[in-house]
Amino acid sequence: MTKKWWHDKVAYQIYPKSFYDSNGDGIGDIPGIISKLDYLQDLGVDIIWLSPCYPSPLADEGYDISDYYNIDPRFGTMEDMERLLAEAKKRNMYILMDLVVNHCSDEHEWFQKACADPDGKYGNFFYLRDKKEGRLPTNWRSYFGGPVWEDLPGTNKQYLHVFHKKQPDLNWENPDLREEVYKNINWWLDKGLAGFRIDAIINIKKALPMHSYEPDRADGLCSIKTMLKEANGIGEFLGEMRDRTFKKYDAFSVGEVFDEKPEEVPDFIGDNGYFSSMFDFNETIFGSSEKGWYDAKPITPDDYKKCCFQAQAKVGAVGFLSNIIENHDEPRGVSRYIPEGDCSPQSKKMLAALNFMLRGLPFIYQGQELGMENVPFASIAEVDDISTLDEYQVALDAGLSEQEALAAVAKFSRDNARTPMQWSDAANAGFTTGTPWLKVNPNYTSINAADQQNDPDSVRSFYKKLIALRKNPEYKETVVYGALEPVWEDRHNLMAYYRKGEKTLLVIGNYQKGGQDIELPRAYKKVLLNNDAQLIQDGNTIKMQGYQVLILEM
């Protein structure tokens, strides 16, 4: 593998709307991010990914972009963005933005021009079909529910949207559209951006000619994923984008890639891959059901271990995964991957170490370093997220009561990760002096950055130690490039693996409340990290306490 500047880095995702509000309007902003750069530098963060802060009507919280060349006034100005790039550079930090090019907003100039002249240049920037009375062009169901086809205002045509109806899909088959995308990417890279996180990219290739499939629900529609399985040739688009943009700048790119085939991994993230890295979603998609969130199967510690190891085996030494516990589209990881009722600083640290020490690039989502948890919803009226509202309706249609439907969707709601960052125990968790756009998790008085920053035993301090270990010159080569070998795979509620390189490290997590005895194959040299106050051993047998995690040098 060719070594790259980003291999040994640690990344941190910011959801700007919820990170820090500098002006009291209840919405986080870019000046707020600038004011917290020292906090991130102290943690050890190198790369910062900003979720969209482009102009947007916020039908899907900014993933519906109306202008790719500007900053939404809610978040600040282009001057603020340029100042953020300059301040990050001073601290040897790198800024990534979201690249959302499967679709734009229906308020984007291109779409407005397509409405005005559907047979002209901009009509071909989208997928338009003639309207036929009583039937849709295809029976695909959008990710947010309902058909993917919507009437094109003022015309006798319909347009395709695989997400929200305010997110018309861009026609990547059109070279003129692709040119516009590449021009925009290079414009940002020229400005000093270090790269992009690439949103929903698998969707850019449609199976053509478009046709319907067997319905999979009572609504007569089929999952959009059915079509995607049949779509071939995405590599032509992605290879062209890489060569015309990222490659020329040695920029970092990380793809939101779902449903790739195992044989395609080298194409995506090999030495000349389309992207520098791609996220591991094995754990996040586990247990999902075609019926909806209400039918999803909870993930157990043994399932979590299996998902991690499968992803690692699939990629091997071909390239780098980006490893996550949570992001803006998922619930809080500690509420999902730690058995119900067992969330504690100890169990949160265990989960952190098991994920962080995997081979690949660690991504921390804002508040993850504090162990932020899911938010309690009193009613569906408190929910902002469109996918949660859709899944709530799906659950009601399946016969669940309002209370049961709320309980089912609350576990997976994207709002769990979007509640304001918990900076202190002051009003509104220190996020804003105004009224926050989304309610603050009431547990901010006990889980917040101010309390944890100076507490050597806090979850945040443990993350800081994990980052320091990754960067320690003595261990860096092994932690970054070393092979990963699972061990004791069949042991119930135990996740353990070696990292083998210049040195041999052993990571052991007792993934349960009760103790567990582990017989080491030989004596260890040194304890590099331990989330428990003690280490009880008898010869080579270690008596692991509940949710204890150890990183040993062998």
Coordinates of C-alpha atoms in Angstrom, one line a residue:
M1 CA 0.0 0.0 0.0
T2 CA 1.3 3.5 -0.9
K3 CA 1.5 5.5 2.3
K4 CA -0.6 8.7 2.3
W5 CA -0.7 11.8 4.4
W6 CA -4.0 11.0 5.9
H7 CA -3.3 7.4 7.0
D8 CA -2.3 8.2 10.6
K9 CA -4.9 10.9 11.2
V10 CA -8.0 11.1 13.4
A11 CA -11.1 12.6 12.0
Y12 CA -14.0 14.3 13.7
Q13 CA -17.5 15.0 12.2
I14 CA -19.3 18.3 13.0
Y15 CA -23.0 18.8 12.4
P16 CA -22.8 22.6 12.1
K17 CA -26.4 23.2 13.1
S18 CA -25.9 21.5 16.5
F19 CA -22.2 22.1 17.3
Y20 CA -21.9 25.7 18.8
D21 CA -24.0 28.8 18.3
S22 CA -22.0 32.0 18.4
N23 CA -24.8 34.5 17.9
G24 CA -27.7 33.3 20.0
D25 CA -30.1 32.4 17.2
G26 CA -30.4 28.8 18.3
I27 CA -28.5 27.4 15.3
G28 CA -24.8 26.4 15.4
D29 CA -22.5 28.3 13.0
I30 CA -19.1 28.5 11.4
P31 CA -17.8 31.2 13.9
G32 CA -18.9 28.8 16.6
I33 CA -16.8 26.0 15.1
I34 CA -13.8 28.3 14.9
S35 CA -14.1 29.1 18.6
K36 CA -13.9 25.4 19.4
L37 CA -10.9 24.5 17.3
D38 CA -8.6 24.5 20.3
Y39 CA -11.0 22.0 22.0
L40 CA -10.6 19.7 19.1
Q41 CA -6.9 20.2 18.9
D42 CA -6.6 19.4 22.6
L43 CA -8.4 16.1 21.9
G44 CA -6.0 15.2 19.1
V45 CA -8.2 15.7 16.1
D46 CA -6.5 16.3 12.7
I47 CA -9.3 16.1 10.1
I48 CA -12.7 17.9 10.5
W49 CA -15.6 16.9 8.3
L50 CA -18.4 19.5 8.2
S51 CA -21.9 18.3 7.4
P52 CA -23.5 20.6 4.7
C53 CA -23.4 24.3 5.4
Y54 CA -24.3 25.4 1.8
P55 CA -27.5 27.4 1.1
S56 CA -30.5 25.1 1.5
P57 CA -34.2 25.1 2.2
L58 CA -33.4 22.3 4.8
A59 CA -36.0 19.8 3.6
D60 CA -33.3 17.2 4.5
E61 CA -31.2 19.3 6.9
G62 CA -28.9 20.7 4.3
Y63 CA -28.5 17.6 2.1
D64 CA -30.7 19.5 -0.4
I65 CA -28.3 22.1 -1.7
S66 CA -29.5 25.2 -3.6
D67 CA -26.1 26.7 -4.3
Y68 CA -22.9 24.7 -4.3
Y69 CA -20.7 27.9 -4.3
N70 CA -21.9 29.6 -1.1
I71 CA -22.4 29.3 2.6
D72 CA -26.0 29.4 4.1
P73 CA -26.4 32.7 6.0
R74 CA -27.7 30.7 8.9
F75 CA -24.2 29.3 9.3
G76 CA -22.2 32.5 8.4
T77 CA -20.5 33.8 5.3
M78 CA -17.9 32.7 2.8
E79 CA -15.4 34.9 4.8
D80 CA -16.2 32.9 7.9
M81 CA -15.5 29.7 5.9
E82 CA -12.2 31.1 4.6
R83 CA -11.3 32.1 8.2
L84 CA -12.1 28.5 9.3
L85 CA -9.8 27.1 6.6
A86 CA -7.0 29.5 7.7
E87 CA -7.4 28.8 11.4
A88 CA -7.4 25.1 10.9
K89 CA -4.2 25.3 8.8
K90 CA -2.5 27.2 11.6
R91 CA -3.2 24.1 13.8
N92 CA -2.2 21.6 11.2
M93 CA -5.8 20.6 10.8
Y94 CA -7.6 19.7 7.6
I95 CA -11.2 20.6 6.6
L96 CA -13.5 18.3 4.6
M97 CA -17.0 19.3 3.4
D98 CA -19.9 17.2 2.2
L99 CA -20.1 16.5 -1.5
V100 CA -23.8 16.0 -2.2
V101 CA -24.1 15.3 -6.0
N102 CA -26.6 12.5 -6.3
H103 CA -29.2 15.3 -6.1
C104 CA -29.6 19.0 -5.5
S105 CA -32.4 21.1 -4.1
D106 CA -35.5 21.8 -6.2
E107 CA -34.7 25.5 -5.4
H108 CA -31.3 25.2 -7.2
E109 CA -31.0 27.3 -10.4
W110 CA -30.6 24.2 -12.6
F111 CA -33.9 22.8 -11.5
Q112 CA -35.7 26.1 -11.9
K113 CA -34.4 26.3 -15.4
A114 CA -35.5 22.7 -16.1
C115 CA -39.0 23.6 -15.0
A116 CA -39.0 26.6 -17.3
D117 CA -37.7 24.6 -20.3
P118 CA -37.8 20.8 -19.7
D119 CA -36.7 20.1 -23.2
G120 CA -33.7 22.4 -23.0
K121 CA -30.1 22.0 -21.6
Y122 CA -31.1 21.9 -17.9
G123 CA -34.0 19.5 -18.4
N124 CA -31.3 16.9 -19.2
F125 CA -29.6 17.6 -15.9
F126 CA -32.4 15.6 -14.3
Y127 CA -34.3 12.4 -15.0
L128 CA -37.6 13.6 -16.6
R129 CA -40.3 11.4 -17.9
D130 CA -43.6 12.2 -19.6
K131 CA -46.6 12.0 -17.3
K132 CA -48.9 9.1 -18.0
E133 CA -52.4 9.3 -16.5
G134 CA -52.9 6.7 -13.7
R135 CA -49.4 5.2 -13.7
L136 CA -45.9 6.2 -12.7
P137 CA -42.8 5.6 -14.8
T138 CA -41.6 3.0 -12.3
N139 CA -42.8 1.7 -8.9
W140 CA -39.6 2.5 -7.0
R141 CA -40.1 3.7 -3.4
S142 CA -38.0 6.6 -2.2
Y143 CA -35.7 6.3 0.9
F144 CA -38.1 8.6 2.7
G145 CA -41.3 6.7 1.7
G146 CA -43.7 7.1 -1.2
P147 CA -43.0 7.0 -5.0
V148 CA -39.8 8.4 -6.4
W149 CA -41.7 10.4 -9.1
E150 CA -43.1 13.9 -8.6
D151 CA -44.8 16.2 -11.1
L152 CA -42.5 18.8 -12.6
P153 CA -44.2 22.1 -11.9
G154 CA -45.9 23.8 -14.8
T155 CA -45.2 20.9 -17.2
N156 CA -46.6 17.5 -18.3
K157 CA -43.5 15.7 -17.0
Q158 CA -42.4 14.1 -13.8
Y159 CA -38.9 14.0 -12.2
L160 CA -37.1 11.4 -10.3
H161 CA -36.1 11.8 -6.6
V162 CA -34.8 8.8 -4.7
F163 CA -34.7 10.9 -1.5
H164 CA -37.1 13.7 -0.6
K165 CA -39.3 15.3 -3.3
K166 CA -37.3 18.5 -2.8
Q167 CA -34.2 16.6 -3.8
P168 CA -34.4 15.9 -7.6
D169 CA -31.8 13.4 -8.7
L170 CA -29.0 14.7 -11.0
N171 CA -28.5 12.9 -14.3
W172 CA -24.9 11.6 -14.2
E173 CA -25.4 10.1 -17.7
N174 CA -25.1 13.7 -19.0
P175 CA -21.5 14.8 -19.5
D176 CA -22.4 18.5 -19.1
L177 CA -23.8 17.7 -15.6
R178 CA -20.6 15.9 -14.7
E179 CA -18.5 18.9 -15.9
E180 CA -20.4 21.2 -13.6
V181 CA -19.8 18.8 -10.6
Y182 CA -16.0 18.6 -11.3
K183 CA -15.7 22.4 -11.7
N184 CA -17.3 22.9 -8.3
I185 CA -15.1 20.2 -6.6
N186 CA -12.0 21.9 -7.9
W187 CA -13.2 25.3 -7.0
W188 CA -13.4 24.2 -3.3
L189 CA -10.0 22.4 -3.4
D190 CA -8.4 25.5 -4.9
K191 CA -9.8 27.4 -1.9
G192 CA -7.9 25.2 0.5
L193 CA -10.3 22.4 1.3
A194 CA -8.5 19.1 2.1
G195 CA -11.2 16.9 0.6
F196 CA -14.7 15.6 0.8
R197 CA -17.0 13.1 2.4
I198 CA -19.1 11.9 -0.5
D199 CA -22.8 11.5 0.2
A200 CA -25.1 8.7 -1.1
I201 CA -22.8 8.2 -4.1
I202 CA -23.9 4.6 -5.0
N203 CA -27.2 6.1 -6.1
I204 CA -25.7 8.1 -9.0
K205 CA -25.9 5.1 -11.3
K206 CA -29.4 4.0 -12.3
A207 CA -30.4 0.7 -14.0
L208 CA -31.4 1.9 -17.5
P209 CA -33.8 1.6 -19.2
M210 CA -35.8 2.2 -16.1
H211 CA -38.5 -0.4 -15.3
S212 CA -40.6 -1.6 -12.4
Y213 CA -40.0 -4.5 -10.0
E214 CA -42.0 -6.9 -7.9
P215 CA -43.6 -4.8 -5.1
D216 CA -42.3 -5.6 -1.6
R217 CA -45.0 -3.8 0.5
A218 CA -48.7 -3.3 0.4
D219 CA -48.2 0.1 -1.1
G220 CA -47.4 -1.6 -4.5
L221 CA -43.9 -0.1 -4.5
C222 CA -40.4 -1.7 -4.2
S223 CA -37.3 -0.6 -2.4
I224 CA -35.0 1.6 -4.4
K225 CA -32.2 -0.9 -3.5
T226 CA -33.8 -3.4 -5.8
M227 CA -33.0 -1.1 -8.7
L228 CA -29.5 -0.4 -7.4
K229 CA -28.6 -4.1 -7.4
E230 CA -29.2 -4.1 -11.1
A231 CA -27.2 -0.9 -11.9
N232 CA -23.8 -1.6 -13.4
G233 CA -21.0 0.7 -14.5
I234 CA -20.8 3.3 -11.7
G235 CA -17.0 2.9 -11.9
E236 CA -16.8 4.9 -15.1
F237 CA -18.3 7.9 -13.3
L238 CA -16.3 7.5 -10.1
G239 CA -13.0 6.9 -11.9
E240 CA -13.5 10.0 -14.0
M241 CA -14.4 12.1 -11.0
R242 CA -11.2 10.9 -9.1
D243 CA -9.0 11.7 -12.1
R244 CA -10.5 15.1 -12.8
T245 CA -10.6 16.3 -9.2
F246 CA -9.2 14.5 -6.0
K247 CA -6.1 12.9 -7.6
K248 CA -4.8 16.2 -9.0
Y249 CA -4.8 17.7 -5.5
D250 CA -3.8 14.6 -3.4
A251 CA -7.1 15.3 -1.7
F252 CA -8.7 13.0 0.9
S253 CA -12.1 11.5 -0.1
V254 CA -14.3 9.2 1.9
G255 CA -17.3 7.6 0.3
E256 CA -20.7 6.8 1.9
V257 CA -20.8 3.5 0.1
F258 CA -23.5 0.9 0.7
D259 CA -24.1 -2.4 -1.1
E260 CA -20.7 -2.6 -2.9
K261 CA -19.8 -6.1 -4.0
P262 CA -16.8 -7.7 -2.2
E263 CA -14.8 -7.9 -5.5
E264 CA -15.2 -4.2 -5.9
V265 CA -13.4 -3.2 -2.7
P266 CA -10.0 -2.6 -4.5
D267 CA -11.8 -0.5 -7.1
F268 CA -13.2 1.7 -4.4
I269 CA -10.3 2.0 -1.9
G270 CA -7.3 0.2 -3.4
D271 CA -4.1 2.1 -4.3
N272 CA -5.9 3.7 -7.3
G273 CA -9.3 3.5 -5.8
Y274 CA -12.1 5.9 -6.6
F275 CA -11.8 7.2 -2.9
S276 CA -9.2 7.4 -0.3
S277 CA -11.4 5.5 2.1
M278 CA -15.0 4.4 2.6
F279 CA -17.1 4.1 5.8
D280 CA -17.8 0.7 7.4
F281 CA -21.6 0.5 7.8
N282 CA -21.6 -3.2 8.6
E283 CA -22.7 -2.6 12.2
T284 CA -25.2 0.2 11.4
I285 CA -27.2 -1.9 8.8
F286 CA -27.2 -5.0 11.0
G287 CA -30.7 -6.2 11.8
S288 CA -32.5 -3.9 9.4
S289 CA -35.8 -5.1 7.9
E290 CA -37.5 -4.4 4.6
K291 CA -40.7 -3.9 6.6
G292 CA -39.3 -0.8 8.4
W293 CA -37.6 0.3 11.6
Y294 CA -40.3 -1.2 13.8
D295 CA -39.3 -4.7 12.6
A296 CA -35.5 -4.2 13.1
K297 CA -33.6 -6.7 15.1
P298 CA -31.4 -5.4 18.0
I299 CA -27.7 -5.9 17.7
T300 CA -26.0 -8.0 20.4
P301 CA -22.3 -7.8 21.5
D302 CA -21.6 -11.0 19.5
D303 CA -23.3 -9.5 16.4
Y304 CA -21.3 -6.3 16.8
K305 CA -18.0 -8.3 17.0
K306 CA -19.0 -10.4 13.9
C307 CA -19.9 -7.3 11.9
C308 CA -16.5 -5.5 12.7
F309 CA -14.5 -8.6 11.9
Q310 CA -16.4 -9.3 8.6
A311 CA -15.7 -5.8 7.4
Q312 CA -12.0 -6.0 8.4
A313 CA -11.7 -9.4 6.6
K314 CA -13.4 -8.0 3.4
V315 CA -10.9 -5.1 3.1
G316 CA -7.8 -6.8 4.5
A317 CA -4.7 -4.9 3.4
V318 CA -6.3 -3.6 0.2
G319 CA -7.1 -0.2 1.7
F320 CA -8.4 1.8 4.6
L321 CA -11.9 1.7 6.0
S322 CA -13.2 4.7 7.9
N323 CA -14.5 3.3 11.2
I324 CA -17.5 4.8 13.0
I325 CA -19.6 4.3 16.1
E326 CA -22.2 6.8 15.0
N327 CA -22.8 9.8 12.6
H328 CA -25.5 12.3 11.8
D329 CA -27.7 9.6 10.2
E330 CA -27.6 7.1 13.1
P331 CA -28.7 7.0 16.7
R332 CA -26.0 7.4 19.4
G333 CA -23.7 4.4 19.3
V334 CA -23.5 3.8 23.0
S335 CA -27.3 3.5 23.1
R336 CA -27.3 1.1 20.2
Y337 CA -24.2 -1.1 20.8
I338 CA -24.2 -1.3 24.6
P339 CA -27.0 -3.6 26.0
E340 CA -29.9 -1.6 27.4
G341 CA -29.4 -0.4 30.9
D342 CA -25.6 -0.9 30.8
C343 CA -24.5 2.5 29.6
S344 CA -21.7 3.7 31.9
P345 CA -18.3 5.5 31.6
Q346 CA -16.7 2.0 31.7
S347 CA -18.8 0.4 29.0
K348 CA -18.5 3.6 26.8
K349 CA -14.7 3.4 27.0
M350 CA -14.7 -0.3 26.1
L351 CA -16.8 0.4 23.0
A352 CA -14.5 3.3 22.1
A353 CA -11.3 1.2 22.3
L354 CA -12.8 -1.8 20.4
N355 CA -13.7 0.5 17.5
F356 CA -10.7 2.8 17.6
M357 CA -8.1 0.1 17.5
L358 CA -9.5 -1.5 14.4
R359 CA -7.4 -1.1 11.2
G360 CA -8.5 2.0 9.4
L361 CA -9.2 5.7 10.0
P362 CA -11.2 6.5 13.2
F363 CA -14.0 9.0 12.8
I364 CA -15.5 10.5 15.9
Y365 CA -18.9 12.2 15.7
Q366 CA -19.5 15.3 17.8
G367 CA -20.3 14.4 21.4
Q368 CA -19.2 10.8 20.9
E369 CA -16.1 11.6 22.8
L370 CA -18.3 12.5 25.8
G371 CA -20.4 9.4 25.5
M372 CA -23.6 11.3 24.5
E373 CA -26.7 9.1 24.5
N374 CA -30.0 8.9 22.7
V375 CA -32.6 11.5 23.7
P376 CA -36.0 10.6 25.3
F377 CA -38.9 11.6 23.1
A378 CA -42.2 12.4 24.9
S379 CA -44.2 12.4 21.6
I380 CA -43.7 12.4 17.9
A381 CA -44.3 16.1 17.9
E382 CA -40.8 16.5 19.3
V383 CA -39.3 14.8 16.2
D384 CA -37.8 16.9 13.4
D385 CA -36.2 14.2 11.2
I386 CA -38.2 13.3 8.0
S387 CA -37.1 9.7 7.9
T388 CA -38.2 9.2 11.5
L389 CA -41.6 10.7 10.7
D390 CA -42.0 8.4 7.7
E391 CA -41.0 5.3 9.7
Y392 CA -43.4 6.3 12.5
Q393 CA -46.2 6.2 9.9
V394 CA -45.0 2.9 8.5
A395 CA -45.2 1.5 12.1
L396 CA -48.7 2.8 12.6
D397 CA -49.8 1.3 9.2
A398 CA -48.4 -2.0 10.4
G399 CA -50.8 -1.9 13.4
L400 CA -48.6 -0.6 16.2
S401 CA -50.1 1.8 18.7
E402 CA -48.8 5.4 18.8
Q403 CA -46.9 4.6 21.9
E404 CA -45.3 1.4 20.4
A405 CA -44.5 3.2 17.1
L406 CA -42.8 6.0 18.9
A407 CA -40.7 3.6 21.0
A408 CA -39.8 1.7 17.9
V409 CA -38.6 4.7 15.9
A410 CA -37.0 6.5 18.8
K411 CA -34.2 3.9 19.0
F412 CA -33.1 4.7 15.4
S413 CA -34.1 8.3 15.0
R414 CA -31.5 10.6 13.3
D415 CA -32.5 13.3 15.8
N416 CA -30.6 11.3 18.5
A417 CA -27.3 12.5 17.0
R418 CA -28.6 15.9 16.1
T419 CA -29.4 17.3 19.5
P420 CA -27.1 20.1 20.5
M421 CA -23.6 19.4 21.6
Q422 CA -23.3 19.3 25.4
W423 CA -20.7 21.8 26.3
S424 CA -21.5 22.5 29.9
D425 CA -24.2 22.2 32.6
A426 CA -25.3 25.8 31.9
A427 CA -28.7 26.5 30.3
N428 CA -29.2 24.7 26.9
A429 CA -26.0 22.7 27.6
G430 CA -23.9 25.9 26.8
F431 CA -24.8 25.4 23.1
T432 CA -26.7 28.7 22.7
T433 CA -27.9 31.7 24.7
G434 CA -31.1 31.6 22.6
T435 CA -33.7 28.8 22.0
P436 CA -32.0 25.7 20.4
W437 CA -33.5 24.6 17.1
L438 CA -33.8 21.0 18.5
K439 CA -34.3 20.2 22.1
V440 CA -31.2 19.5 24.2
N441 CA -30.9 16.0 25.8
P442 CA -31.9 16.5 29.4
N443 CA -28.9 14.5 30.6
Y444 CA -26.5 17.4 29.7
T445 CA -26.1 18.2 33.4
S446 CA -24.3 14.9 33.9
I447 CA -22.7 14.5 30.5
N448 CA -20.9 17.5 29.2
A449 CA -17.5 18.7 27.9
A450 CA -16.7 21.1 30.8
D451 CA -17.0 18.3 33.4
Q452 CA -15.0 15.8 31.4
Q453 CA -12.1 18.0 30.1
N454 CA -10.2 18.1 33.4
D455 CA -11.4 14.7 34.7
P456 CA -8.6 12.1 34.0
D457 CA -11.2 9.3 34.3
S458 CA -13.8 10.7 31.9
V459 CA -14.8 9.2 28.6
R460 CA -13.3 12.2 26.8
S461 CA -9.9 11.7 28.6
F462 CA -10.0 8.0 27.5
Y463 CA -10.6 9.1 23.9
K464 CA -7.6 11.4 24.2
K465 CA -5.5 8.5 25.4
L466 CA -6.6 6.4 22.5
I467 CA -5.7 9.2 20.0
A468 CA -2.3 9.6 21.8
L469 CA -1.6 5.9 21.4
R470 CA -2.4 6.0 17.7
K471 CA 0.1 8.9 17.3
N472 CA 2.8 7.6 19.7
P473 CA 5.9 7.0 17.5
E474 CA 6.6 3.8 19.3
Y475 CA 3.3 2.2 18.3
K476 CA 2.0 4.3 15.3
E477 CA 3.3 1.9 12.6
T478 CA 1.5 -1.0 14.2
V479 CA -1.7 0.8 15.1
V480 CA -2.0 2.4 11.6
Y481 CA -0.7 -0.3 9.3
G482 CA -0.5 -3.5 11.3
A483 CA -2.6 -6.5 10.4
L484 CA -5.7 -7.3 12.4
E485 CA -6.2 -10.9 13.6
P486 CA -9.3 -11.8 15.6
V487 CA -8.8 -14.1 18.6
W488 CA -11.2 -16.1 20.7
E489 CA -13.9 -15.4 18.1
D490 CA -16.3 -18.0 19.6
R491 CA -16.1 -16.7 23.1
H492 CA -19.5 -15.3 24.1
N493 CA -19.5 -11.5 24.9
L494 CA -15.8 -11.2 24.3
M495 CA -14.3 -9.2 21.5
A496 CA -10.5 -9.5 21.1
Y497 CA -8.0 -9.1 18.3
Y498 CA -4.3 -8.7 17.7
R499 CA -2.7 -5.7 15.8
K500 CA 0.5 -7.1 14.3
G501 CA 3.2 -5.0 12.8
E502 CA 6.5 -3.8 14.2
K503 CA 5.0 -4.8 17.5
T504 CA 2.2 -7.1 18.6
L505 CA -0.7 -5.5 20.5
L506 CA -3.6 -7.4 21.9
V507 CA -7.0 -5.6 22.4
I508 CA -9.5 -7.5 24.7
G509 CA -12.9 -6.2 25.6
N510 CA -15.2 -8.0 28.1
Y511 CA -18.5 -7.1 26.4
Q512 CA -20.8 -7.8 29.4
K513 CA -21.7 -6.7 32.9
G514 CA -20.3 -9.9 34.5
G515 CA -16.7 -10.8 34.9
Q516 CA -14.8 -13.2 32.6
D517 CA -11.5 -15.0 32.9
I518 CA -9.1 -14.8 30.0
E519 CA -6.1 -17.1 29.6
L520 CA -3.4 -15.3 27.7
P521 CA -1.2 -17.4 25.4
R522 CA 1.9 -15.9 27.0
A523 CA 3.0 -13.1 29.3
Y524 CA 2.5 -9.5 28.1
K525 CA 5.2 -6.8 28.2
K526 CA 3.1 -3.8 29.1
V527 CA -0.4 -2.5 29.7
L528 CA -0.9 0.4 27.2
L529 CA -4.5 1.1 28.2
N530 CA -7.0 -0.1 30.8
N531 CA -10.4 1.4 31.4
D532 CA -10.7 -0.2 34.8
A533 CA -9.1 1.0 38.1
Q534 CA -7.4 -2.4 38.5
L535 CA -6.0 -5.4 36.6
I536 CA -6.5 -8.7 38.5
Q537 CA -4.5 -11.6 37.3
D538 CA -3.3 -15.0 38.3
G539 CA -0.3 -16.0 36.3
N540 CA -1.3 -15.6 32.7
T541 CA -5.1 -15.6 33.6
I542 CA -6.7 -12.1 33.6
K543 CA -9.9 -11.7 35.6
M544 CA -11.7 -9.2 33.4
Q545 CA -14.2 -7.0 35.2
G546 CA -17.6 -6.0 33.6
Y547 CA -17.0 -4.0 30.4
Q548 CA -13.3 -3.9 31.0
V549 CA -11.1 -3.3 28.0
L550 CA -7.3 -3.8 27.8
I551 CA -4.7 -2.9 25.2
L552 CA -1.6 -5.0 25.9
E553 CA 1.8 -5.0 24.3
M554 CA 2.8 -8.6 23.9

